[in-house]
């Protein structure tokens, strides 16, 4: 009985392995990190006054064929307001701005067009994506005369947005690819939620990527 159970287990494993490999073929997981460059109202000194920040995120992709890849992605971007560290009089006495940071999260889907290349070790691509974006401004101030501090989050609404970009991946081996990507993200904001100053919160993402193929042998020719 014990020998029979072992043989059944081995038979099931032999069947499951190719099924799992076939399911994973063409799929990859990507982690990325880099910078976020604010533009438009977000970067305007009289409006958002945001400066260069950083971002982290990840993606799950499936190569439909040699030309198209579809996937989902998410990221988190933080940009400092240039007033951080300054003592400013807003009309009710001077306060020191201890912290003023924009924090933006994004989730969405994307499509990549893979440019045909004779060199299989390099895969340049163009991308377009749509998704949800949410930004908040976290502010902490201190009254220099009393030493009392206060902090609050000024939350923007979750808004629909999109992105376009270019990138390229370089094959390190059958399992790992390294790459770079730049994308332009555009979000139309609700002025009632931003104090009337910011109508858009665009930024450029510049990042390095590490991608792991889930089925190296089966996906050696795919993104």
Tab-separated table of C-alpha atoms in Angstrom:
chain	number	residue	atom	x	y	z
A	1	UNK	CA	0.000	0.000	0.000
A	2	UNK	CA	2.811	2.358	0.901
A	3	UNK	CA	4.651	1.588	-2.347
A	4	UNK	CA	1.447	2.195	-4.313
A	5	UNK	CA	0.973	5.599	-2.641
A	6	UNK	CA	4.526	6.604	-3.521
A	7	UNK	CA	4.033	5.564	-7.146
A	8	UNK	CA	0.744	7.508	-7.358
A	9	UNK	CA	2.410	10.602	-5.879
A	10	UNK	CA	5.285	10.380	-8.369
A	11	UNK	CA	2.850	9.985	-11.264
A	12	UNK	CA	0.839	13.034	-10.165
A	13	UNK	CA	4.036	15.080	-9.808
A	14	UNK	CA	5.145	14.133	-13.323
A	15	UNK	CA	1.780	15.313	-14.678
A	16	UNK	CA	1.666	18.497	-12.575
A	17	UNK	CA	5.132	19.740	-13.519
A	18	UNK	CA	4.498	20.228	-17.256
A	19	UNK	CA	1.040	21.671	-16.547
A	20	UNK	CA	2.539	24.206	-14.128
A	21	UNK	CA	5.325	25.018	-16.573
A	22	UNK	CA	2.834	25.564	-19.395
A	23	UNK	CA	0.723	27.847	-17.198
A	24	UNK	CA	3.782	29.888	-16.193
A	25	UNK	CA	5.147	30.162	-19.744
A	26	UNK	CA	5.277	33.770	-20.876
A	27	UNK	CA	4.697	35.195	-17.387
A	28	UNK	CA	7.191	37.409	-15.570
A	29	UNK	CA	7.367	39.371	-12.321
A	30	UNK	CA	9.171	42.725	-12.278
A	31	UNK	CA	10.415	44.915	-9.435
A	32	UNK	CA	11.543	48.471	-10.084
A	33	UNK	CA	12.834	51.595	-8.393
A	34	UNK	CA	14.022	55.023	-9.401
A	35	UNK	CA	13.040	58.666	-9.494
A	36	UNK	CA	9.869	60.665	-9.930
A	37	UNK	CA	10.161	64.042	-11.694
A	38	UNK	CA	7.102	66.286	-11.106
A	39	UNK	CA	5.823	68.397	-14.004
A	40	UNK	CA	2.917	70.768	-14.670
A	41	UNK	CA	0.980	72.131	-11.699
A	42	UNK	CA	2.720	69.738	-9.328
A	43	UNK	CA	6.112	71.292	-10.102
A	44	UNK	CA	4.899	74.918	-10.386
A	45	UNK	CA	6.463	77.008	-7.590
A	46	UNK	CA	3.183	78.886	-7.110
A	47	UNK	CA	1.121	75.685	-6.941
A	48	UNK	CA	2.488	72.270	-6.011
A	49	UNK	CA	6.137	73.302	-5.658
A	50	UNK	CA	7.178	69.634	-5.712
A	51	UNK	CA	10.742	68.509	-6.346
A	52	UNK	CA	12.466	65.370	-7.613
A	53	UNK	CA	11.577	62.314	-5.546
A	54	UNK	CA	11.801	58.541	-5.638
A	55	UNK	CA	9.521	55.655	-6.519
A	56	UNK	CA	9.257	51.900	-6.045
A	57	UNK	CA	6.861	49.367	-7.516
A	58	UNK	CA	6.267	46.126	-9.322
A	59	UNK	CA	4.453	44.502	-12.227
A	60	UNK	CA	3.130	41.170	-13.449
A	61	UNK	CA	3.343	40.649	-17.224
A	62	UNK	CA	2.222	38.051	-19.743
A	63	UNK	CA	3.741	37.852	-23.225
A	64	UNK	CA	0.753	37.252	-25.516
A	65	UNK	CA	3.088	36.813	-28.484
A	66	UNK	CA	6.472	38.098	-29.690
A	67	UNK	CA	4.982	41.543	-30.335
A	68	UNK	CA	2.575	42.265	-27.448
A	69	UNK	CA	2.809	41.975	-23.672
A	70	UNK	CA	-0.071	42.743	-21.294
A	71	UNK	CA	0.209	43.279	-17.555
A	72	UNK	CA	-0.762	44.954	-14.309
A	73	UNK	CA	1.418	47.271	-12.248
A	74	UNK	CA	1.537	49.342	-9.085
A	75	UNK	CA	3.872	52.009	-7.745
A	76	UNK	CA	4.456	54.461	-4.915
A	77	UNK	CA	6.076	57.864	-5.497
A	78	UNK	CA	7.215	60.450	-2.945
A	79	UNK	CA	8.139	64.054	-3.777
A	80	UNK	CA	9.256	66.741	-1.336
A	81	UNK	CA	7.622	70.165	-1.363
A	82	UNK	CA	10.356	72.797	-1.617
A	83	UNK	CA	8.995	74.586	1.489
A	84	UNK	CA	10.190	71.700	3.662
A	85	UNK	CA	12.810	72.911	6.140
A	86	UNK	CA	11.900	76.592	5.746
A	87	UNK	CA	10.325	79.019	8.223
A	88	UNK	CA	7.368	80.727	6.560
A	89	UNK	CA	4.713	83.214	7.647
A	90	UNK	CA	1.367	82.099	6.222
A	91	UNK	CA	-0.436	85.121	7.703
A	92	UNK	CA	-0.931	83.860	11.248
A	93	UNK	CA	2.677	83.976	12.401
A	94	UNK	CA	5.843	82.179	11.290
A	95	UNK	CA	6.028	78.384	11.396
A	96	UNK	CA	8.801	75.979	10.509
A	97	UNK	CA	7.808	73.405	7.898
A	98	UNK	CA	9.358	70.234	9.301
A	99	UNK	CA	7.877	67.979	6.632
A	100	UNK	CA	5.940	68.541	3.416
A	101	UNK	CA	5.791	65.543	1.102
A	102	UNK	CA	3.526	64.413	-1.721
A	103	UNK	CA	2.864	60.681	-1.626
A	104	UNK	CA	1.246	59.093	-4.680
A	105	UNK	CA	0.179	55.489	-5.172
A	106	UNK	CA	-0.903	54.061	-8.506
A	107	UNK	CA	-2.422	50.776	-9.694
A	108	UNK	CA	-3.426	49.899	-13.233
A	109	UNK	CA	-2.946	47.886	-16.379
A	110	UNK	CA	-0.635	48.326	-19.348
A	111	UNK	CA	0.223	47.058	-22.807
A	112	UNK	CA	3.723	46.896	-24.263
A	113	UNK	CA	4.635	46.788	-27.937
A	114	UNK	CA	7.941	44.957	-28.362
A	115	UNK	CA	10.014	46.372	-31.213
A	116	UNK	CA	11.373	43.628	-33.519
A	117	UNK	CA	15.089	43.057	-32.893
A	118	UNK	CA	17.634	40.707	-34.447
A	119	UNK	CA	19.568	40.751	-31.183
A	120	UNK	CA	17.495	38.493	-28.909
A	121	UNK	CA	19.348	39.689	-25.798
A	122	UNK	CA	17.789	43.186	-26.016
A	123	UNK	CA	14.050	43.963	-26.074
A	124	UNK	CA	13.122	47.666	-26.549
A	125	UNK	CA	9.432	48.499	-26.161
A	126	UNK	CA	6.794	51.218	-26.036
A	127	UNK	CA	4.055	51.140	-23.429
A	128	UNK	CA	0.668	52.646	-22.687
A	129	UNK	CA	-1.215	52.266	-19.418
A	130	UNK	CA	-4.386	53.278	-17.593
A	131	UNK	CA	-5.241	53.149	-13.910
A	132	UNK	CA	-6.125	54.821	-10.628
A	133	UNK	CA	-3.897	57.430	-8.960
A	134	UNK	CA	-4.159	58.873	-5.452
A	135	UNK	CA	-2.027	61.674	-4.013
A	136	UNK	CA	-1.858	63.166	-0.541
A	137	UNK	CA	0.287	65.944	0.911
A	138	UNK	CA	1.599	65.228	4.404
A	139	UNK	CA	2.552	68.388	6.295
A	140	UNK	CA	4.127	68.832	9.728
A	141	UNK	CA	4.847	72.320	11.107
A	142	UNK	CA	6.278	73.715	14.352
A	143	UNK	CA	5.686	77.088	15.991
A	144	UNK	CA	9.217	78.384	16.752
A	145	UNK	CA	8.022	80.541	19.645
A	146	UNK	CA	6.127	77.840	21.535
A	147	UNK	CA	7.695	74.671	20.178
A	148	UNK	CA	4.261	73.194	19.535
A	149	UNK	CA	3.865	70.999	16.468
A	150	UNK	CA	0.939	70.005	14.300
A	151	UNK	CA	0.611	67.714	11.315
A	152	UNK	CA	-2.083	66.734	8.850
A	153	UNK	CA	-2.725	64.974	5.547
A	154	UNK	CA	-4.285	66.919	2.698
A	155	UNK	CA	-5.825	64.175	0.577
A	156	UNK	CA	-6.515	64.477	-3.119
A	157	UNK	CA	-9.265	62.336	-4.610
A	158	UNK	CA	-8.531	58.988	-6.266
A	159	UNK	CA	-8.490	59.847	-9.953
A	160	UNK	CA	-8.334	58.059	-13.298
A	161	UNK	CA	-5.065	58.588	-15.156
A	162	UNK	CA	-2.717	57.135	-17.693
A	163	UNK	CA	0.865	56.851	-18.854
A	164	UNK	CA	2.971	56.417	-21.957
A	165	UNK	CA	6.609	55.433	-22.052
A	166	UNK	CA	9.632	53.734	-23.553
A	167	UNK	CA	11.963	51.130	-22.147
A	168	UNK	CA	14.302	48.277	-22.918
A	169	UNK	CA	15.172	44.988	-21.265
A	170	UNK	CA	18.522	43.185	-21.439
A	171	UNK	CA	18.664	39.433	-20.958
A	172	UNK	CA	21.071	38.427	-18.189
A	173	UNK	CA	20.149	34.741	-18.520
A	174	UNK	CA	17.073	32.591	-19.249
A	175	UNK	CA	15.513	33.616	-15.936
A	176	UNK	CA	16.505	37.243	-15.310
A	177	UNK	CA	16.302	40.441	-17.345
A	178	UNK	CA	17.562	43.902	-16.385
A	179	UNK	CA	16.133	47.066	-17.863
A	180	UNK	CA	15.469	50.786	-17.828
A	181	UNK	CA	12.207	52.636	-18.444
A	182	UNK	CA	10.886	56.186	-18.596
A	183	UNK	CA	7.164	56.959	-18.536
A	184	UNK	CA	5.030	60.084	-18.437
A	185	UNK	CA	2.098	59.866	-16.012
A	186	UNK	CA	-0.842	62.255	-16.346
A	187	UNK	CA	-3.642	62.703	-13.788
A	188	UNK	CA	-6.443	65.263	-13.884
A	189	UNK	CA	-7.132	66.362	-10.304
A	190	UNK	CA	-10.297	67.672	-8.634
A	191	UNK	CA	-9.546	71.327	-7.758
A	192	UNK	CA	-11.980	71.164	-4.828
A	193	UNK	CA	-9.757	68.510	-3.231
A	194	UNK	CA	-6.468	70.300	-3.942
A	195	UNK	CA	-7.408	73.742	-2.645
A	196	UNK	CA	-7.982	75.053	-6.159
A	197	UNK	CA	-4.271	75.239	-6.956
A	198	UNK	CA	-3.507	71.930	-8.641
A	199	UNK	CA	-5.536	70.820	-11.652
A	200	UNK	CA	-3.094	68.119	-12.731
A	201	UNK	CA	-0.419	66.038	-11.046
A	202	UNK	CA	1.808	64.846	-13.857
A	203	UNK	CA	5.187	63.276	-13.256
A	204	UNK	CA	7.872	61.429	-15.184
A	205	UNK	CA	9.026	58.099	-13.830
A	206	UNK	CA	12.643	57.091	-14.487
A	207	UNK	CA	13.486	53.653	-13.189
A	208	UNK	CA	15.616	50.558	-13.300
A	209	UNK	CA	13.926	47.155	-13.522
A	210	UNK	CA	14.670	43.555	-12.598
A	211	UNK	CA	12.392	40.975	-14.229
A	212	UNK	CA	12.102	37.279	-13.381
A	213	UNK	CA	10.637	34.801	-15.894
A	214	UNK	CA	8.364	32.274	-14.184
A	215	UNK	CA	9.154	29.549	-16.741
A	216	UNK	CA	12.686	30.288	-18.064
A	217	UNK	CA	12.945	27.534	-20.646
A	218	UNK	CA	9.450	28.036	-22.034
A	219	UNK	CA	9.674	31.826	-22.168
A	220	UNK	CA	13.219	32.263	-23.414
A	221	UNK	CA	11.949	34.068	-26.489
A	222	UNK	CA	9.293	36.170	-24.761
A	223	UNK	CA	9.233	39.333	-22.719
